[in-house]
CSV table of C-alpha atoms in Angstrom, one decimal:
chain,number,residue,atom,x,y,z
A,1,UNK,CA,-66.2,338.6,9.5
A,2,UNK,CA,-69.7,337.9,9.5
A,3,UNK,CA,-72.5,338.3,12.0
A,4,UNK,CA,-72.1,339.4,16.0
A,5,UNK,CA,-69.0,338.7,17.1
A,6,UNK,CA,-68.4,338.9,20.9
A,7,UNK,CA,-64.7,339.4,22.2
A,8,UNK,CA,-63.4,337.8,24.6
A,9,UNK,CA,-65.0,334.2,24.8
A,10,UNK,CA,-64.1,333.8,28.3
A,11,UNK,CA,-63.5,335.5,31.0
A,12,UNK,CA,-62.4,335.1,34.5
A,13,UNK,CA,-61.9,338.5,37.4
A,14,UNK,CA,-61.6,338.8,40.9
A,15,UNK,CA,-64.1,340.9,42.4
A,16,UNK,CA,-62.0,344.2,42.3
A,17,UNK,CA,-61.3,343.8,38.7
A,18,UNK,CA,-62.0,346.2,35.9
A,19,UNK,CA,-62.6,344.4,32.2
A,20,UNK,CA,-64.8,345.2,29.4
A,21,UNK,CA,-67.1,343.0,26.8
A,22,UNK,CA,-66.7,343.9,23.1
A,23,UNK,CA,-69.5,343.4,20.7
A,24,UNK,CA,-69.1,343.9,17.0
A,25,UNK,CA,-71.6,343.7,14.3
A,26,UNK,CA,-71.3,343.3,10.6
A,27,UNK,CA,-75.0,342.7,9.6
A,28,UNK,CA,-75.8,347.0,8.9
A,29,UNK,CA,-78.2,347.3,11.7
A,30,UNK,CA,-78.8,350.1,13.7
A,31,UNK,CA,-80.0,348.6,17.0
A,32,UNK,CA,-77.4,346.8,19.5
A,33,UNK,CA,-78.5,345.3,22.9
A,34,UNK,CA,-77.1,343.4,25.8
A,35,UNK,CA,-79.0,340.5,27.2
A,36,UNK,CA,-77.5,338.4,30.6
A,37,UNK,CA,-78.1,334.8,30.8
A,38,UNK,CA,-77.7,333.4,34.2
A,39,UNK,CA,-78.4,329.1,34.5
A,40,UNK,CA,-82.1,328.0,34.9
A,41,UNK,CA,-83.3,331.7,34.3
A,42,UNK,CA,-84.9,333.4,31.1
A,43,UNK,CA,-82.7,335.7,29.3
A,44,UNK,CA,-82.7,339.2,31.0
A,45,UNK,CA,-82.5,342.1,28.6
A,46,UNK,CA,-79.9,345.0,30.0
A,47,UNK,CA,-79.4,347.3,28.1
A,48,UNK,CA,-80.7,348.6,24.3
A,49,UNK,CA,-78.9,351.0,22.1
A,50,UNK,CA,-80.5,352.8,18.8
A,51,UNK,CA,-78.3,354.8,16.2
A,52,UNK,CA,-75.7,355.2,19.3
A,53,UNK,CA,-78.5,356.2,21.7
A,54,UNK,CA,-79.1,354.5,24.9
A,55,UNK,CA,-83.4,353.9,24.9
A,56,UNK,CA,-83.6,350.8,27.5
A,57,UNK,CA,-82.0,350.5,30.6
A,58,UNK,CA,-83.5,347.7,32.2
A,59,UNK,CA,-82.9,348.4,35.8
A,60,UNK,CA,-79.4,347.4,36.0
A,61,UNK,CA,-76.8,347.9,38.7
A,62,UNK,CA,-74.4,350.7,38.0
A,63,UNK,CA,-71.3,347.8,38.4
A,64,UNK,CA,-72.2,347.6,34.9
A,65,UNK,CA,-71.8,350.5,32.6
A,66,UNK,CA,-72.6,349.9,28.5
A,67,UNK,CA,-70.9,352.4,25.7
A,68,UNK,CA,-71.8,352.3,22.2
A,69,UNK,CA,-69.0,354.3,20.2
A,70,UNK,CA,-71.2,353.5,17.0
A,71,UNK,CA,-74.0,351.6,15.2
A,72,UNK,CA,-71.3,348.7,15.1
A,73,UNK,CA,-69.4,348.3,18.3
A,74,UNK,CA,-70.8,347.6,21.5
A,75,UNK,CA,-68.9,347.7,24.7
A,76,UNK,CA,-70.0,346.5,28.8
A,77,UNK,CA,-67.4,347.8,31.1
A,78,UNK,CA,-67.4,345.8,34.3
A,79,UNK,CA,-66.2,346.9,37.6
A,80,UNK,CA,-66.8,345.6,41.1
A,81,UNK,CA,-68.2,342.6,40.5
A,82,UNK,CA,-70.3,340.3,42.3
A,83,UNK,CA,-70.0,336.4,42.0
A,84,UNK,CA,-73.7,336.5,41.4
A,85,UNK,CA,-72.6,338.5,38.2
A,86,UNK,CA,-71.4,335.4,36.6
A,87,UNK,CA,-73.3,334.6,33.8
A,88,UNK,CA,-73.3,333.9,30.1
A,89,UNK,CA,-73.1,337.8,28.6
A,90,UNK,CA,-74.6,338.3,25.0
A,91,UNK,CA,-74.5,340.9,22.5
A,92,UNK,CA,-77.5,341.0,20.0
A,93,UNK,CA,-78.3,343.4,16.8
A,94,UNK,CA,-81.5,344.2,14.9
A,95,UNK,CA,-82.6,346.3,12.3
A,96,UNK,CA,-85.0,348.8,13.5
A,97,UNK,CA,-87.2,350.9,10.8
A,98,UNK,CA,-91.1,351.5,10.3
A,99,UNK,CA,-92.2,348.2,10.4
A,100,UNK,CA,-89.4,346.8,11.7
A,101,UNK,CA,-89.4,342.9,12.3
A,102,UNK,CA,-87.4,343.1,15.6
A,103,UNK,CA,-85.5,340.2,14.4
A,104,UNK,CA,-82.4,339.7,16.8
A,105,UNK,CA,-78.8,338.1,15.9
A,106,UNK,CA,-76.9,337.2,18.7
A,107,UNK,CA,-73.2,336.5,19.5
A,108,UNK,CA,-71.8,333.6,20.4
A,109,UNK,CA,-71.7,335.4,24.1
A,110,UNK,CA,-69.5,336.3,26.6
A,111,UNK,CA,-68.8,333.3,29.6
A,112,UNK,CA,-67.7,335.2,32.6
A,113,UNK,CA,-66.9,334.0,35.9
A,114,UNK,CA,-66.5,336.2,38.8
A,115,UNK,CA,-64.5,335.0,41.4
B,1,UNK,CA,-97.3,336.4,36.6
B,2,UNK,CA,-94.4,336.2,34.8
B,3,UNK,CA,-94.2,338.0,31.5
B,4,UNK,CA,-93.6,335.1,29.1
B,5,UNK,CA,-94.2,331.3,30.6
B,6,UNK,CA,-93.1,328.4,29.2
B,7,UNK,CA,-93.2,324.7,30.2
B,8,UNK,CA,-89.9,323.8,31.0
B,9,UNK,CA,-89.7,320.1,30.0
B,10,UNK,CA,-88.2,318.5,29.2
B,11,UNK,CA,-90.7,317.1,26.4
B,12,UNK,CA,-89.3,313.9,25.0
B,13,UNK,CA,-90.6,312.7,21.7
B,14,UNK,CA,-89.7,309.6,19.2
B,15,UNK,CA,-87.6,310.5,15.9
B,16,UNK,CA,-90.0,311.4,13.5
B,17,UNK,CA,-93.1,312.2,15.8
B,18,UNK,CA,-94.8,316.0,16.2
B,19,UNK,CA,-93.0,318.2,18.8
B,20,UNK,CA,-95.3,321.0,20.1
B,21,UNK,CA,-94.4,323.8,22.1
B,22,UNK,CA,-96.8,326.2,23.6
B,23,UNK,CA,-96.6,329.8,25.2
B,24,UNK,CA,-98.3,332.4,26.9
B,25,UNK,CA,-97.6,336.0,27.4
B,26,UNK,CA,-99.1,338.8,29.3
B,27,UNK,CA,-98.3,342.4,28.0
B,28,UNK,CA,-101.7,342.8,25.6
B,29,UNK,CA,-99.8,345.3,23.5
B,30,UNK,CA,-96.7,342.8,22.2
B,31,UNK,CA,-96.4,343.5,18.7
B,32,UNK,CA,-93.9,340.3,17.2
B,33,UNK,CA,-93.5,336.9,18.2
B,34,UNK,CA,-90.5,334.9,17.7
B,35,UNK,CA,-89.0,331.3,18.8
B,36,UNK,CA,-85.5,330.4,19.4
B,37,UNK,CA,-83.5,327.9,19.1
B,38,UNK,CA,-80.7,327.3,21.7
B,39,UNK,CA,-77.9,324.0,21.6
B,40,UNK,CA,-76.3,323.7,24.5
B,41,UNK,CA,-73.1,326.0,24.6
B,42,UNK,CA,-74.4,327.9,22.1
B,43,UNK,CA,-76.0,331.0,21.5
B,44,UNK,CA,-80.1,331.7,20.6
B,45,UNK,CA,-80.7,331.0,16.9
B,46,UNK,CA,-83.8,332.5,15.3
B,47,UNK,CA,-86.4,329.9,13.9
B,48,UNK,CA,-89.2,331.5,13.3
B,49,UNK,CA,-91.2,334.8,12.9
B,50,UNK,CA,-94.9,335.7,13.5
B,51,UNK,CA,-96.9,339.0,13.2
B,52,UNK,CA,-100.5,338.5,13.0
B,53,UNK,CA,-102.7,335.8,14.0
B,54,UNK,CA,-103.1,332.7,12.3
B,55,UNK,CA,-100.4,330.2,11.2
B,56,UNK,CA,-96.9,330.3,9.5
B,57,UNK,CA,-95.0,327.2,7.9
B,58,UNK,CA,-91.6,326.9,7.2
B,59,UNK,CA,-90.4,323.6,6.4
B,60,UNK,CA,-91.1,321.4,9.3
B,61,UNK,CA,-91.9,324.1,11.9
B,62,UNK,CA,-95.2,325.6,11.9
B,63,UNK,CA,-95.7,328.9,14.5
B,64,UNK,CA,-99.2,329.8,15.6
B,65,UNK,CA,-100.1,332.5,17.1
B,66,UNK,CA,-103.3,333.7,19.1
B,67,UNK,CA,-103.3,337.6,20.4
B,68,UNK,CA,-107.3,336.8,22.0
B,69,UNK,CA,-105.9,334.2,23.9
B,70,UNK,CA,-102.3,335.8,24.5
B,71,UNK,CA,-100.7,332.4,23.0
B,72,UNK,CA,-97.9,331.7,20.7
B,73,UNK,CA,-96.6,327.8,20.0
B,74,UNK,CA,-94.4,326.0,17.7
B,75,UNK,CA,-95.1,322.6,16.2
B,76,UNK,CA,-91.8,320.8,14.8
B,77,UNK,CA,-93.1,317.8,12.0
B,78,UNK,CA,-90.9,314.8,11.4
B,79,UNK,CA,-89.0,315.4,14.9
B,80,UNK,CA,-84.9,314.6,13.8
B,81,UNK,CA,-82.3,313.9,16.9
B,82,UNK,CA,-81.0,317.4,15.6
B,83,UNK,CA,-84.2,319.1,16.9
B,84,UNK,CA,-83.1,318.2,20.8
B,85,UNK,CA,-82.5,322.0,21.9
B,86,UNK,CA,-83.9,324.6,24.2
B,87,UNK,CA,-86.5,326.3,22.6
B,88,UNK,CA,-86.8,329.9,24.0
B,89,UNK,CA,-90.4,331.6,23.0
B,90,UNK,CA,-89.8,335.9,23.0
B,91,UNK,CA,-92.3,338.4,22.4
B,92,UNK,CA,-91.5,341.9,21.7
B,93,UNK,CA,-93.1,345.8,21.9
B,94,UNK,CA,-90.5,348.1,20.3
B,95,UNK,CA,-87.0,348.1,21.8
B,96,UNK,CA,-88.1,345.3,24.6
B,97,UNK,CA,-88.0,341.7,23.7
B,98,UNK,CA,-88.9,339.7,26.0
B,99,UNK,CA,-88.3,335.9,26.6
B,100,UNK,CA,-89.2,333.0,28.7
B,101,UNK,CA,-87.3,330.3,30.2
B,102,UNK,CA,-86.9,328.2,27.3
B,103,UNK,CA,-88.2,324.4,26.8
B,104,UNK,CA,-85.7,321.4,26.6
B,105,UNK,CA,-87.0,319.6,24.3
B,106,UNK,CA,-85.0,315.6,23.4
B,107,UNK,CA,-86.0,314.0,20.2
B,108,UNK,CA,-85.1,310.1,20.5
């Protein structure tokens, strides 16, 4: 395995639903994030984790609720979703040190449809 | 004013032409610069890199970047059909990266 790989590809739940996002990476970085992208809108950053630590948490409903176990796995537990929700879910990781380059790898994302 | 603007096209050039993609951004203290590349279907792709003001080349893309004037663009040499992508302009200031809405761009 190489790169961010996001689990599952697809995803489909009713509004009363309870599923989860996994994100893995296998690049050694210590910075994982969650960005949402929703059709004819910029990328929307959600949520940022450092060495397991929680340091952005860009305004987002509490529907969605992020855990990071380690500097490797990445998880968004969903619950009570809105159809507005849907959206194209990615997972991104960067290496961040003193002079860091902020350099993000992404995942091939998450589609999820909330019906 | 939104934080990062991009045109959003869609800019149509000729195969082998010069594609160029421009960007603004408003937070003063943004620290790295980056373009994106995005197929369709796919997920962002990182192109290129910037840091400090001037130019960087690499291969057929050349970034620019202009803190004064709070401006970032991309020129793409010897346009291929393969270049036709959203190109998503993000600037970032420690944990935050920030990025606009992305510019279709359709090399013919």
């Amino acid at each position: 395995e190489t790169g961010v790989t996001q689990t599952p590809r697809h995803l489909v739940m009713g509004m009363t639903n309870k599923k989860s996002l996994k994100c893995e990476q296998h690049l050694g970085h210590n910075a994982m994030y969650w960005y949402k992208q929703s059709a004819k809108k910029p990328l929307e950053l959600m949520f940022v984790y450092s060495l397991e630590e929680r340091v952005e948490n860009n305004s987002v409903p509490s529907r969605f609720s992020p855990e990071c176990p380690n500097s490797s796995h990445l998880f968004l537990h969903l619950h009570t979703l809105q159809p507005e929700d849907s959206a194209l879910y990615l997972c991104a990781s960067s290496q961040v040190a003193a002079g860091g380059k902020w350099e993000l790898f992404f995942g091939e994302g998450s589609r999820l449809t909330v019906l | 004013q939104k934080e990062v603007e991009q045109n959003s096209g869609p800019l149509s050039v000729p195969e082998g032409a010069i594609a160029s993609l421009n960007c603004t951004y408003s937070d003063r203290g943004s620290q790295s610069f980056f373009w994106y590349r995005q197929y369709s279907g796919k997920s962002p792709e990182l192109i290129m890199s910037i840091y400090s003001n001037g130019d960087k080349e690499d291969g057929r893309f050349t970034a620019q970047l202009n803190k004064a004037s709070q401006y970032v663009s991309l020129l793409i040499r010897d346009s291929q059909p393969s270049d036709s992508a959203t190109y998503l302009c993000a600037v970032n200031r420690g944990f935050k990266t920030i990025f606009g809405a992305g510019t279709r761009l359709f090399v013919k």
